[in-house]
Protein backbone atom coordinates (compact mmCIF):
# COMPACT_ATOMS: atom_id res chain seq x y z
CA UNK A 1 0.00 0.00 0.00
CA UNK A 2 1.24 3.47 -0.82
CA UNK A 3 -0.35 6.89 -0.71
CA UNK A 4 0.36 9.29 -3.54
CA UNK A 5 -1.06 12.67 -4.42
CA UNK A 6 -2.69 13.21 -7.79
CA UNK A 7 -4.24 16.61 -8.66
CA UNK A 8 -4.23 17.49 -4.97
CA UNK A 9 -6.12 14.30 -4.07
CA UNK A 10 -4.52 11.70 -1.82
CA UNK A 11 -4.92 8.26 -3.37
CA UNK A 12 -4.08 4.98 -1.68
CA UNK A 13 -2.75 2.49 -4.17
CA UNK A 14 -2.17 -1.21 -3.74
CA UNK A 15 0.84 -2.49 -5.64
CA UNK A 16 1.34 -6.11 -6.65
CA UNK A 17 4.59 -7.25 -8.15
CA UNK A 18 3.85 -10.37 -10.17
CA UNK A 19 6.48 -13.00 -10.89
CA UNK A 20 7.94 -12.89 -14.36
CA UNK A 21 8.87 -16.55 -14.61
CA UNK A 22 6.78 -18.85 -16.75
CA UNK A 23 6.23 -21.36 -13.92
CA UNK A 24 4.27 -18.79 -11.88
CA UNK A 25 2.01 -17.80 -14.78
CA UNK A 26 -1.09 -19.53 -13.38
CA UNK A 27 -0.92 -17.45 -10.19
CA UNK A 28 0.07 -14.30 -12.08
CA UNK A 29 -3.06 -14.43 -14.22
CA UNK A 30 -5.20 -14.28 -11.10
CA UNK A 31 -3.69 -10.89 -10.24
CA UNK A 32 -4.84 -9.45 -13.56
CA UNK A 33 -8.53 -9.82 -12.74
CA UNK A 34 -8.48 -7.24 -9.96
CA UNK A 35 -6.02 -4.83 -11.52
CA UNK A 36 -7.02 -1.34 -12.57
CA UNK A 37 -3.60 -0.29 -13.79
CA UNK A 38 -0.71 -2.35 -15.11
CA UNK A 39 2.96 -1.61 -15.79
CA UNK A 40 4.42 -3.78 -18.50
CA UNK A 41 8.11 -3.80 -17.67
CA UNK A 42 11.11 -4.82 -19.70
CA UNK A 43 14.80 -4.42 -18.97
CA UNK A 44 16.64 -2.07 -21.34
CA UNK A 45 19.71 -4.29 -21.03
CA UNK A 46 17.78 -7.33 -22.25
CA UNK A 47 16.42 -7.57 -25.79
CA UNK A 48 14.72 -10.81 -24.73
CA UNK A 49 12.67 -9.06 -22.03
CA UNK A 50 11.57 -6.48 -24.63
CA UNK A 51 10.48 -9.27 -26.99
CA UNK A 52 8.43 -10.72 -24.15
CA UNK A 53 6.26 -7.61 -23.87
CA UNK A 54 4.02 -8.75 -26.76
CA UNK A 55 3.23 -11.91 -24.79
CA UNK A 56 2.47 -9.84 -21.66
CA UNK A 57 0.16 -7.59 -23.65
CA UNK A 58 -1.80 -10.53 -25.03
CA UNK A 59 -2.10 -12.03 -21.53
CA UNK A 60 -3.34 -8.71 -20.16
CA UNK A 61 -5.86 -8.43 -23.01
CA UNK A 62 -7.09 -11.89 -22.21
CA UNK A 63 -7.21 -11.82 -18.42
CA UNK A 64 -7.42 -8.22 -17.21
CA UNK A 65 -10.66 -6.21 -16.94
CA UNK A 66 -11.59 -4.35 -20.11
CA UNK A 67 -10.89 -0.78 -19.00
CA UNK A 68 -7.50 -1.56 -17.41
CA UNK A 69 -4.90 1.19 -17.88
CA UNK A 70 -1.44 0.22 -19.11
CA UNK A 71 1.96 1.88 -19.19
CA UNK A 72 5.09 0.49 -20.82
CA UNK A 73 8.29 0.70 -18.75
CA UNK A 74 11.88 0.23 -19.84
CA UNK A 75 13.62 -0.33 -16.51
CA UNK A 76 17.34 -0.30 -15.57
CA UNK A 77 17.90 2.96 -17.45
CA UNK A 78 21.02 3.41 -15.28
CA UNK A 79 22.64 0.48 -17.15
CA UNK A 80 23.44 2.59 -20.22
CA UNK A 81 26.62 0.65 -21.00
CA UNK A 82 24.62 -2.62 -21.18
CA UNK A 83 21.75 -1.19 -23.21
CA UNK A 84 20.27 -3.57 -25.80
CA UNK A 85 16.94 -1.83 -26.35
CA UNK A 86 16.90 1.71 -27.72
CA UNK A 87 14.63 4.31 -26.18
CA UNK A 88 12.96 4.73 -29.62
CA UNK A 89 12.14 1.01 -29.67
CA UNK A 90 10.31 1.45 -26.37
CA UNK A 91 8.54 4.55 -27.65
CA UNK A 92 7.56 2.77 -30.87
CA UNK A 93 6.11 -0.25 -29.07
CA UNK A 94 4.20 1.95 -26.63
CA UNK A 95 2.77 3.89 -29.57
CA UNK A 96 1.67 0.69 -31.29
CA UNK A 97 -0.25 -0.37 -28.21
CA UNK A 98 -1.49 3.13 -27.36
CA UNK A 99 0.37 3.26 -24.05
CA UNK A 100 2.41 5.91 -22.29
CA UNK A 101 6.10 5.08 -22.01
CA UNK A 102 8.80 5.75 -19.42
CA UNK A 103 12.36 4.65 -19.02
CA UNK A 104 12.94 4.16 -15.31
CA UNK A 105 15.59 3.11 -12.85
CA UNK A 106 14.85 1.57 -9.50
CA UNK A 107 18.48 2.28 -8.60
CA UNK A 108 18.57 6.01 -9.31
CA UNK A 109 14.80 6.57 -8.85
CA UNK A 110 14.51 7.90 -12.39
CA UNK A 111 10.82 8.35 -13.33
CA UNK A 112 9.57 6.08 -10.56
CA UNK A 113 7.31 8.66 -8.94
CA UNK A 114 6.31 10.06 -12.34
CA UNK A 115 5.23 6.71 -13.75
CA UNK A 116 3.23 5.75 -10.65
CA UNK A 117 1.55 9.15 -10.59
CA UNK A 118 0.70 8.89 -14.29
CA UNK A 119 -0.79 5.40 -13.99
CA UNK A 120 -2.89 6.49 -11.00
CA UNK A 121 -4.02 9.55 -12.95
CA UNK A 122 -5.08 7.34 -15.89
CA UNK A 123 -7.00 4.99 -13.58
CA UNK A 124 -8.77 7.93 -11.92
CA UNK A 125 -9.61 9.47 -15.30
CA UNK A 126 -11.06 6.17 -16.52
CA UNK A 127 -13.13 5.93 -13.33
CA UNK A 128 -14.43 9.45 -13.73
CA UNK A 129 -15.49 8.69 -17.31
CA UNK A 130 -17.23 5.53 -16.17
CA UNK A 131 -18.99 7.45 -13.38
CA UNK A 132 -20.05 10.23 -15.76
CA UNK A 133 -21.45 7.60 -18.09
CA UNK A 134 -23.41 6.04 -15.26
CA UNK A 135 -24.66 9.45 -14.09
CA UNK A 136 -25.84 10.37 -17.60
CA UNK A 137 -27.59 7.05 -17.93
CA UNK A 138 -29.16 7.45 -14.48
CA UNK A 139 -30.40 10.98 -15.20
CA UNK A 140 -31.77 9.88 -18.59
CA UNK A 141 -33.63 7.12 -16.87
CA UNK A 142 -34.93 9.61 -14.31
CA UNK A 143 -36.11 11.95 -17.03
CA UNK A 144 -37.84 9.05 -18.72
CA UNK A 145 -39.43 7.99 -15.45
CA UNK A 146 -40.67 11.54 -14.85
CA UNK A 147 -42.07 11.73 -18.34
CA UNK A 148 -43.87 8.49 -17.95
CA UNK A 149 -45.22 9.62 -14.61
CA UNK A 150 -46.42 12.92 -16.09
CA UNK A 151 -48.25 11.09 -18.83
CA UNK A 152 -50.19 9.12 -16.26
CA UNK A 153 -51.12 12.14 -14.12
CA UNK A 154 -54.56 13.75 -14.15
CA UNK A 155 -54.47 17.24 -15.70
CA UNK A 156 -52.52 19.73 -13.55
CA UNK A 157 -53.55 23.29 -12.63
CA UNK A 158 -51.91 24.74 -15.75
CA UNK A 159 -53.96 22.50 -17.95
CA UNK A 160 -57.09 23.05 -15.85
CA UNK A 161 -56.89 26.81 -16.25
CA UNK A 162 -56.40 26.28 -19.96
CA UNK A 163 -59.68 24.35 -19.95
CA UNK A 164 -61.40 27.46 -18.57
CA UNK A 165 -60.12 29.50 -21.53
CA UNK A 166 -62.25 27.55 -23.97
N1 LIG B 1 20.82 -1.66 -12.35
C1 LIG B 1 19.56 -1.88 -12.03
N2 LIG B 1 19.21 -3.06 -11.48
C2 LIG B 1 17.90 -3.24 -11.17
C3 LIG B 1 16.90 -2.27 -11.38
N3 LIG B 1 15.71 -2.76 -10.98
C4 LIG B 1 15.94 -4.00 -10.54
N4 LIG B 1 17.26 -4.30 -10.63
C5 LIG B 1 17.91 -5.55 -10.27
O1 LIG B 1 17.42 -6.58 -11.11
C6 LIG B 1 17.32 -7.81 -10.40
C7 LIG B 1 15.90 -8.37 -10.53
O2 LIG B 1 15.04 -7.52 -9.84
P1 LIG B 1 13.60 -7.99 -9.40
O3 LIG B 1 12.94 -6.86 -8.70
O4 LIG B 1 13.71 -9.30 -8.67
O5 LIG B 1 12.93 -8.22 -10.81
P2 LIG B 1 11.55 -8.90 -11.13
O6 LIG B 1 11.15 -8.50 -12.50
O7 LIG B 1 10.57 -8.62 -10.03
O8 LIG B 1 11.92 -10.42 -11.14
P3 LIG B 1 10.92 -11.65 -11.19
O9 LIG B 1 9.56 -11.14 -10.90
O10 LIG B 1 11.46 -12.55 -10.11
O11 LIG B 1 11.02 -12.22 -12.55
C8 LIG B 1 17.74 -7.51 -8.97
O12 LIG B 1 19.07 -7.88 -8.83
C9 LIG B 1 17.60 -6.00 -8.85
O13 LIG B 1 18.50 -5.44 -7.95
C10 LIG B 1 17.31 -1.02 -11.96
O14 LIG B 1 16.54 -0.09 -12.20
N5 LIG B 1 18.66 -0.90 -12.25
Tab-separated table of N, CA, C and O and ligand atoms in Angstrom, residues 17-21 75-79 104-107, ligand 1:
chain	number	residue	atom	x	y	z
A	17	UNK	N	3.490	-6.965	-7.223
A	17	UNK	CA	4.588	-7.254	-8.150
A	17	UNK	C	4.456	-8.723	-8.531
A	17	UNK	O	4.659	-9.607	-7.701
A	18	UNK	N	4.066	-8.984	-9.752
A	18	UNK	CA	3.855	-10.374	-10.167
A	18	UNK	C	5.177	-11.001	-10.627
A	18	UNK	O	6.074	-10.295	-11.091
A	19	UNK	N	5.252	-12.296	-10.487
A	19	UNK	CA	6.480	-12.995	-10.893
A	19	UNK	C	6.562	-13.081	-12.412
A	19	UNK	O	5.559	-13.318	-13.083
A	20	UNK	N	7.759	-12.873	-12.919
A	20	UNK	CA	7.941	-12.892	-14.362
A	20	UNK	C	8.098	-14.293	-14.930
A	20	UNK	O	7.805	-14.533	-16.106
A	21	UNK	N	8.582	-15.218	-14.079
A	21	UNK	CA	8.871	-16.554	-14.611
A	21	UNK	C	7.623	-17.302	-15.052
A	21	UNK	O	6.584	-17.191	-14.426
A	75	UNK	N	12.909	-0.535	-17.783
A	75	UNK	CA	13.624	-0.326	-16.510
A	75	UNK	C	15.140	-0.530	-16.680
A	75	UNK	O	15.604	-0.952	-17.726
A	76	UNK	N	15.875	-0.243	-15.646
A	76	UNK	CA	17.339	-0.296	-15.566
A	76	UNK	C	17.988	0.728	-16.513
A	76	UNK	O	19.004	0.451	-17.147
A	77	UNK	N	17.368	1.906	-16.589
A	77	UNK	CA	17.896	2.965	-17.448
A	77	UNK	C	19.290	3.422	-16.998
A	77	UNK	O	20.007	4.085	-17.740
A	78	UNK	N	19.667	3.067	-15.769
A	78	UNK	CA	21.018	3.411	-15.282
A	78	UNK	C	22.092	2.530	-15.932
A	78	UNK	O	23.272	2.872	-15.913
A	79	UNK	N	21.681	1.414	-16.541
A	79	UNK	CA	22.640	0.485	-17.151
A	79	UNK	C	22.915	0.840	-18.612
A	79	UNK	O	22.834	-0.021	-19.490
A	104	UNK	N	12.816	3.953	-16.753
A	104	UNK	CA	12.944	4.162	-15.308
A	104	UNK	C	14.212	3.506	-14.773
A	104	UNK	O	14.846	2.696	-15.469
A	105	UNK	N	14.542	3.841	-13.541
A	105	UNK	CA	15.591	3.115	-12.846
A	105	UNK	C	15.213	3.017	-11.378
A	105	UNK	O	14.987	4.037	-10.715
A	106	UNK	N	15.133	1.786	-10.912
A	106	UNK	CA	14.847	1.575	-9.498
A	106	UNK	C	16.074	1.928	-8.670
A	106	UNK	O	15.965	2.171	-7.473
A	107	UNK	N	17.236	1.968	-9.328
A	107	UNK	CA	18.477	2.285	-8.603
A	107	UNK	C	18.657	3.790	-8.407
A	107	UNK	O	19.058	4.223	-7.329
B	1	LIG	N1	20.822	-1.656	-12.348
B	1	LIG	C1	19.558	-1.882	-12.029
B	1	LIG	N2	19.206	-3.062	-11.476
B	1	LIG	C2	17.897	-3.245	-11.167
B	1	LIG	C3	16.903	-2.268	-11.376
B	1	LIG	N3	15.707	-2.763	-10.977
B	1	LIG	C4	15.942	-3.998	-10.537
B	1	LIG	N4	17.257	-4.298	-10.631
B	1	LIG	C5	17.915	-5.555	-10.269
B	1	LIG	O1	17.423	-6.579	-11.113
B	1	LIG	C6	17.317	-7.806	-10.400
B	1	LIG	C7	15.900	-8.373	-10.525
B	1	LIG	O2	15.043	-7.520	-9.841
B	1	LIG	P1	13.600	-7.987	-9.402
B	1	LIG	O3	12.942	-6.861	-8.698
B	1	LIG	O4	13.709	-9.301	-8.672
B	1	LIG	O5	12.931	-8.219	-10.808
B	1	LIG	P2	11.547	-8.900	-11.126
B	1	LIG	O6	11.154	-8.500	-12.495
B	1	LIG	O7	10.574	-8.616	-10.029
B	1	LIG	O8	11.923	-10.420	-11.138
B	1	LIG	P3	10.919	-11.648	-11.193
B	1	LIG	O9	9.558	-11.144	-10.898
B	1	LIG	O10	11.461	-12.550	-10.115
B	1	LIG	O11	11.024	-12.223	-12.555
B	1	LIG	C8	17.736	-7.509	-8.968
B	1	LIG	O12	19.074	-7.884	-8.826
B	1	LIG	C9	17.597	-5.996	-8.849
B	1	LIG	O13	18.501	-5.441	-7.950
B	1	LIG	C10	17.312	-1.025	-11.956
B	1	LIG	O14	16.543	-0.094	-12.196
B	1	LIG	N5	18.663	-0.896	-12.254
